[in-house]
């Protein structure tokens, strides 16, 4: 029997890759779409993957509980993936209440809507390695204590514990994926990896002279979004809902990511990268490094894409996009 999935955040990076993954598996895929004045470009990521006309859209917003209930009543999903969020950490200091409302309370709204209108559905919450923040252990696993360092991380932590609470209180099949940073050619341009690969491609094509960045010493455990959406799905295929860390187990500095990206086009980063205080954060997450052994053991999941493969795919995609005057 065909399974039905509802994805919030369907127009984002992960929403696009997850839609493609589920459609390839034969799912009927529905997406929550928040109204935008730029309706012509809102599905550009889904278009890039060639699935925009295969997803069925429903108007809705994570802040609007009654609308969410109505969508769930209409769609009757077997699986719900709550990926929508104000997801840019830097912006969360400028918009702490909006971030709390969407990223935190929005998840509570989705859990409430599920409890009321689709209690048998399996629920996935997009938790984040940002919750570890000021890290309490050198390698972070499901048992590492959290220490959020931004309004975004605090909002995600609330959403995370609400997911655990709805599982324990109401018996919802609700799982939380604590995903470490994952990137792709569909990453938003404001995030550091895409900012770098787009900048490298512009410099290579003579469209820009340099890239201005913030903290080059921060390190992240970077994987590929395409690999990570498989883990989301695997979590919902388990008999018992649970929480899982999803990571590669390798951490790399922003500086070394830059080096790899410039080397891909035969240039030296030292000649092109400047540091601007504007891109520093009020509180930084210096290091993240995940231990995904529980996911490996219980889900049979492991990251497949190396950092070198990821960097080269992203730089090549930006070179292609800029050569064709395409935008994303
Ligand atoms: P993304 O590209 O920023 O996508 C966010 C999505 O949320 C977009 O579809 C956006 O819609 C939607 N959205 C924002 N506010 C909304 C609202 N009020 N109502 C309904 N939809 C709303 O994020 P991503 O990288 O795909 O990440 C997916 C999820 O995983 C997010 O929750 C993120 O916080 C979390 N996460 C990401 C990473 C990572 O490294 N990528 C790691 C851990 C966790 P518009 O297109 O209309 O803006
Ligand atoms: O920053 C440093 C910055 O904005 C990474 C989101 O998907 O992953 C993401 O959050 C690092 C930070 O991602 C610039 O200070 C230096 O240390 O790419 P980012 P993030 O904050 O790690 C987590 C897991 C999520 O859940 C989030 O939703 O790079 N950095 N210079 C810079 N960062 C940016 N954006 N721009 C710079 O110029």
XYZ file of C-alpha atoms and ligand atoms in Angstrom:
414
model
C 0.000 0.000 0.000
C 1.239 3.485 -0.854
C 2.432 5.382 2.209
C 1.712 9.059 2.695
C 4.187 11.530 4.167
C 3.750 15.151 5.216
C 6.895 17.294 5.278
C 7.035 20.707 6.928
C 9.958 22.784 5.613
C 9.515 21.094 2.239
C 11.030 24.078 0.394
C 14.261 23.966 2.422
C 17.425 21.969 1.782
C 16.413 18.847 3.692
C 12.779 19.074 2.589
C 13.896 18.866 -1.044
C 16.211 15.883 -0.542
C 13.669 14.083 1.653
C 10.887 14.641 -0.909
C 13.045 13.096 -3.628
C 14.037 10.196 -1.386
C 10.428 9.391 -0.396
C 9.056 9.823 -3.942
C 11.720 7.391 -5.193
C 10.445 4.941 -2.563
C 6.893 5.269 -3.918
C 5.485 7.546 -1.206
C 2.746 10.090 -1.793
C 4.481 13.259 -0.608
C 2.674 16.299 0.782
C 4.416 19.512 1.825
C 3.415 22.403 4.056
C 3.992 25.660 2.179
C 4.037 29.009 3.904
C 2.625 31.771 1.797
C 5.228 33.862 0.015
C 5.100 36.837 -2.311
C 7.812 35.047 -4.289
C 5.729 32.015 -5.203
C 7.603 31.642 -8.503
C 10.923 30.776 -6.811
C 9.754 29.152 -3.591
C 10.088 25.619 -5.017
C 13.507 26.160 -6.644
C 15.230 23.437 -4.586
C 12.538 20.890 -5.451
C 12.919 21.966 -9.078
C 16.696 21.443 -8.934
C 15.993 17.820 -7.949
C 13.223 17.517 -10.555
C 10.399 16.760 -8.100
C 8.526 20.081 -7.730
C 5.453 18.890 -9.637
C 5.304 15.581 -7.747
C 4.833 17.117 -4.292
C 1.312 18.115 -3.213
C 1.392 21.454 -1.412
C -0.820 22.654 1.429
C -0.899 26.216 2.728
C 0.148 26.395 6.339
C 2.461 27.890 8.896
C 4.050 26.318 11.961
C 2.682 29.154 14.101
C -0.954 28.436 13.138
C -2.226 25.407 15.073
C -5.747 25.289 13.614
C -4.341 25.336 10.079
C -1.943 22.503 10.933
C -4.782 20.401 12.342
C -6.779 20.948 9.163
C -3.839 19.901 6.961
C -3.361 16.708 8.977
C -7.102 15.954 8.764
C -6.933 16.345 4.967
C -3.674 14.496 4.306
C -4.012 11.682 6.887
C -0.253 11.024 6.806
C 1.435 7.816 7.888
C 4.624 9.751 8.543
C 5.205 13.383 9.537
C 8.608 15.027 9.150
C 8.834 18.330 11.032
C 11.708 20.081 9.276
C 10.386 23.663 9.266
C 12.293 26.170 11.374
C 13.989 29.541 11.499
C 17.224 27.637 11.016
C 19.927 30.303 10.681
C 21.737 30.520 14.025
C 23.172 34.033 13.466
C 19.693 35.475 12.795
C 18.357 33.975 15.998
C 20.060 36.720 18.060
C 18.328 39.366 15.945
C 14.979 37.544 16.070
C 14.961 35.545 19.308
C 11.200 35.614 19.810
C 10.367 34.694 16.234
C 12.914 31.873 16.451
C 11.357 30.695 19.729
C 7.887 30.915 18.173
C 8.684 28.997 14.984
C 11.561 26.685 15.906
C 10.356 25.950 19.464
C 6.603 26.533 19.784
C 6.107 25.601 16.118
C 7.299 22.078 16.914
C 4.928 21.974 19.909
C 2.109 23.011 17.548
C 3.011 20.148 15.211
C 3.051 17.689 18.109
C -0.325 18.971 19.322
C -1.787 18.781 15.815
C -0.480 15.216 15.522
C -1.896 14.213 18.901
C -5.294 15.659 17.974
C -5.608 14.806 14.281
C -3.153 11.997 13.452
C -2.177 10.172 16.662
C -1.250 6.981 14.782
C 1.216 8.793 12.490
C 4.950 8.450 13.034
C 6.604 11.775 13.818
C 10.143 12.991 13.116
C 11.562 16.099 14.814
C 14.598 17.857 13.304
C 16.769 18.302 16.384
C 20.254 19.749 16.100
C 23.854 19.355 17.259
C 23.639 23.077 18.149
C 21.918 21.854 21.345
C 25.376 20.667 22.551
C 26.679 24.245 22.155
C 29.409 24.694 24.746
C 30.334 21.062 24.498
C 30.362 19.013 27.699
C 32.195 16.046 26.143
C 34.800 16.051 23.350
C 32.659 13.692 21.228
C 28.894 14.145 21.452
C 26.435 11.250 21.600
C 22.812 10.771 22.718
C 23.953 10.772 26.365
C 26.017 13.993 26.234
C 24.446 16.829 28.294
C 23.177 19.808 26.294
C 24.382 23.418 26.676
C 22.661 25.635 24.076
C 24.552 28.794 23.084
C 22.006 30.678 20.927
C 18.284 31.459 20.877
C 18.088 28.950 18.011
C 19.669 26.191 20.094
C 17.459 26.987 23.108
C 14.369 26.781 20.882
C 15.542 23.447 19.409
C 16.139 22.086 22.889
C 12.540 22.909 23.885
C 11.284 21.213 20.722
C 13.514 18.215 21.403
C 12.242 17.683 24.942
C 8.634 18.240 23.854
C 9.116 15.424 21.323
C 10.454 13.139 24.058
C 7.620 14.251 26.330
C 4.865 13.546 23.791
C 6.358 10.086 23.224
C 6.419 9.354 26.946
C 3.135 11.080 27.873
C 0.840 10.205 24.984
C 2.557 7.232 23.358
C 3.174 9.071 20.074
C 5.675 7.341 17.787
C 7.858 10.460 17.926
C 11.584 10.334 17.190
C 14.165 13.052 17.290
C 17.196 13.113 15.004
C 20.089 15.050 16.507
C 21.676 15.915 13.203
C 25.092 17.488 12.918
C 25.690 20.034 10.141
C 24.788 18.731 6.720
C 25.294 20.591 3.507
C 24.754 20.256 -0.242
C 24.454 22.354 -3.385
C 20.974 23.229 -2.058
C 22.283 24.755 1.192
C 21.094 28.333 1.844
C 23.647 30.921 0.694
C 23.927 32.420 4.213
C 25.471 29.272 5.722
C 29.254 29.194 5.730
C 29.861 26.215 3.436
C 27.665 27.513 0.613
C 28.927 31.067 1.142
C 32.426 29.678 0.577
C 31.645 27.484 -2.447
C 29.607 30.241 -4.085
C 32.422 32.729 -3.366
C 35.088 30.381 -4.746
C 33.058 29.876 -7.931
C 32.577 33.660 -8.317
C 36.301 34.302 -7.862
C 37.180 31.555 -10.338
C 34.802 33.036 -12.917
C 36.070 36.598 -12.335
C 32.780 37.730 -10.775
C 34.220 38.539 -7.312
C 37.595 39.396 -5.779
C 37.393 38.002 -2.262
C 35.251 36.369 0.436
C 34.628 37.974 3.802
C 34.093 35.531 6.681
C 33.883 35.439 10.488
C 35.452 32.839 12.795
C 37.744 30.619 10.715
C 38.712 28.462 13.702
C 35.244 27.031 14.453
C 35.056 23.342 13.549
C 32.023 21.388 12.415
C 31.152 17.764 11.668
C 29.948 18.276 8.091
C 28.019 15.623 6.151
C 25.833 15.548 3.027
C 22.076 16.246 3.323
C 21.322 13.441 0.849
C 22.811 10.884 3.284
C 21.124 12.462 6.318
C 17.521 12.339 5.041
C 17.871 8.545 4.761
C 18.535 8.458 8.504
C 15.325 10.432 9.143
C 13.319 7.848 7.240
C 15.074 4.906 8.923
C 14.137 6.308 12.350
C 10.442 6.187 11.418
C 10.710 2.580 10.186
C 11.670 1.297 13.667
C 9.060 -0.415 15.864
C 10.035 1.783 18.792
C 10.556 5.534 18.523
C 13.878 6.848 19.832
C 16.473 9.612 19.485
C 19.615 9.296 17.365
C 22.779 11.293 16.681
C 23.532 11.542 12.960
C 27.094 12.625 12.121
C 30.220 11.658 10.179
C 32.639 11.444 13.138
C 35.093 13.901 11.556
C 35.417 17.586 12.422
C 36.998 20.228 10.176
C 37.633 23.949 10.656
C 36.049 26.636 8.521
C 39.616 27.489 7.440
C 40.263 23.928 6.214
C 36.887 23.821 4.434
C 37.997 26.992 2.634
C 41.344 25.463 1.734
C 39.643 22.439 0.176
C 37.198 24.587 -1.808
C 39.896 26.905 -3.183
C 42.188 23.962 -3.952
C 39.377 22.432 -6.017
C 39.732 25.305 -8.530
C 43.534 25.558 -8.215
C 43.640 28.676 -5.985
C 45.042 29.459 -2.490
C 42.565 30.634 0.123
C 45.172 32.928 1.744
C 45.014 35.154 -1.355
C 41.244 35.705 -1.190
C 39.754 35.326 2.324
C 39.381 38.290 4.679
C 37.931 38.285 8.194
C 35.164 40.725 9.086
C 33.850 41.130 12.645
C 30.356 41.526 11.230
C 30.216 37.748 10.807
C 31.227 36.894 14.385
C 28.526 35.704 16.836
C 27.702 36.925 20.356
C 28.443 33.384 21.584
C 30.203 30.803 19.436
C 29.974 27.031 19.236
C 33.677 26.319 18.814
C 33.719 22.592 18.119
C 31.188 19.905 17.183
C 32.026 16.246 16.639
C 29.373 13.547 16.651
C 29.346 9.873 17.544
C 26.721 8.139 15.388
C 27.429 4.600 16.595
C 23.871 4.112 17.920
C 22.500 4.954 14.443
C 24.981 2.549 12.883
C 24.074 -0.257 15.247
C 20.277 0.187 15.350
C 19.470 1.765 11.967
C 22.348 0.384 9.909
C 23.102 3.986 8.902
C 26.500 5.523 8.194
C 27.518 8.637 6.255
C 28.559 7.779 2.706
C 29.824 11.103 1.361
C 33.289 12.296 2.401
C 34.009 15.972 3.007
C 36.168 16.065 -0.129
C 33.265 14.683 -2.225
C 30.878 17.201 -0.645
C 33.153 20.197 -1.282
C 33.767 19.233 -4.876
C 30.025 18.656 -5.559
C 29.162 22.056 -4.043
C 31.858 24.011 -5.914
C 30.964 22.325 -9.208
C 27.259 23.095 -8.705
C 28.011 26.767 -8.006
C 30.284 27.018 -11.050
C 27.492 25.526 -13.164
C 24.803 27.784 -11.691
C 26.827 30.962 -12.115
C 27.875 30.057 -15.673
C 24.178 29.631 -16.544
C 23.112 32.775 -14.601
C 20.874 30.624 -12.413
C 20.089 31.590 -8.840
C 19.366 29.631 -5.686
P 16.270 25.384 5.711
O 16.853 25.127 4.367
O 16.497 26.689 6.376
O 14.667 25.178 5.563
C 13.772 25.636 6.540
C 12.352 25.388 6.060
O 11.442 25.831 7.074
C 11.974 26.144 4.773
O 11.174 25.295 3.987
C 11.155 27.299 5.307
O 10.203 27.798 4.368
C 10.414 26.595 6.450
N 9.827 27.524 7.415
C 10.428 28.528 8.092
N 9.544 29.148 8.904
C 8.347 28.527 8.732
C 7.059 28.707 9.287
N 6.814 29.672 10.190
N 6.073 27.883 8.899
C 6.291 26.912 7.978
N 7.499 26.703 7.398
C 8.513 27.497 7.782
O 16.697 24.260 6.746
P 17.388 22.815 6.468
O 18.857 22.998 6.418
O 16.662 22.125 5.373
O 17.092 22.093 7.854
C 15.881 21.376 8.074
C 15.604 21.302 9.569
O 16.687 20.635 10.216
C 15.488 22.641 10.272
O 14.555 22.488 11.314
C 16.863 22.886 10.845
O 16.787 23.755 11.962
C 17.248 21.474 11.219
N 18.680 21.154 11.211
C 19.429 21.453 10.136
C 20.764 21.077 10.118
C 21.644 21.369 8.923
O 22.853 21.285 9.069
N 21.086 21.630 7.769
C 21.308 20.380 11.207
C 20.479 20.066 12.280
C 19.158 20.436 12.268
P 10.571 28.985 3.320
O 11.154 28.297 2.124
O 9.252 29.600 3.088
O 11.576 29.892 3.997
O 28.090 28.346 10.677
C 31.333 30.032 11.263
C 30.212 30.259 12.266
O 26.004 29.342 9.777
C 29.091 27.361 10.868
C 22.402 25.276 10.773
O 21.996 24.376 9.764
O 24.068 23.763 11.556
C 23.879 25.077 11.065
O 24.283 26.037 12.016
C 30.314 27.964 11.546
C 29.998 28.836 12.763
O 26.049 26.911 10.534
C 31.076 32.631 8.758
O 30.610 31.180 13.271
C 32.632 31.769 9.979
O 30.908 28.547 13.780
O 27.172 27.530 8.466
P 26.799 28.090 9.775
P 25.755 26.637 12.076
O 25.679 27.882 12.867
O 26.712 25.588 12.524
C 23.341 23.429 12.755
C 23.630 21.997 13.085
C 21.907 23.766 12.669
O 21.067 23.103 13.273
C 21.547 25.049 12.019
O 20.181 25.068 11.615
O 30.957 28.824 10.603
N 31.471 31.101 10.269
N 32.393 32.712 9.066
C 30.493 31.611 9.520
N 29.183 31.281 9.410
C 28.429 31.968 8.526
N 27.128 31.632 8.367
N 28.951 33.007 7.777
C 30.265 33.358 7.847
O 30.709 34.288 7.163
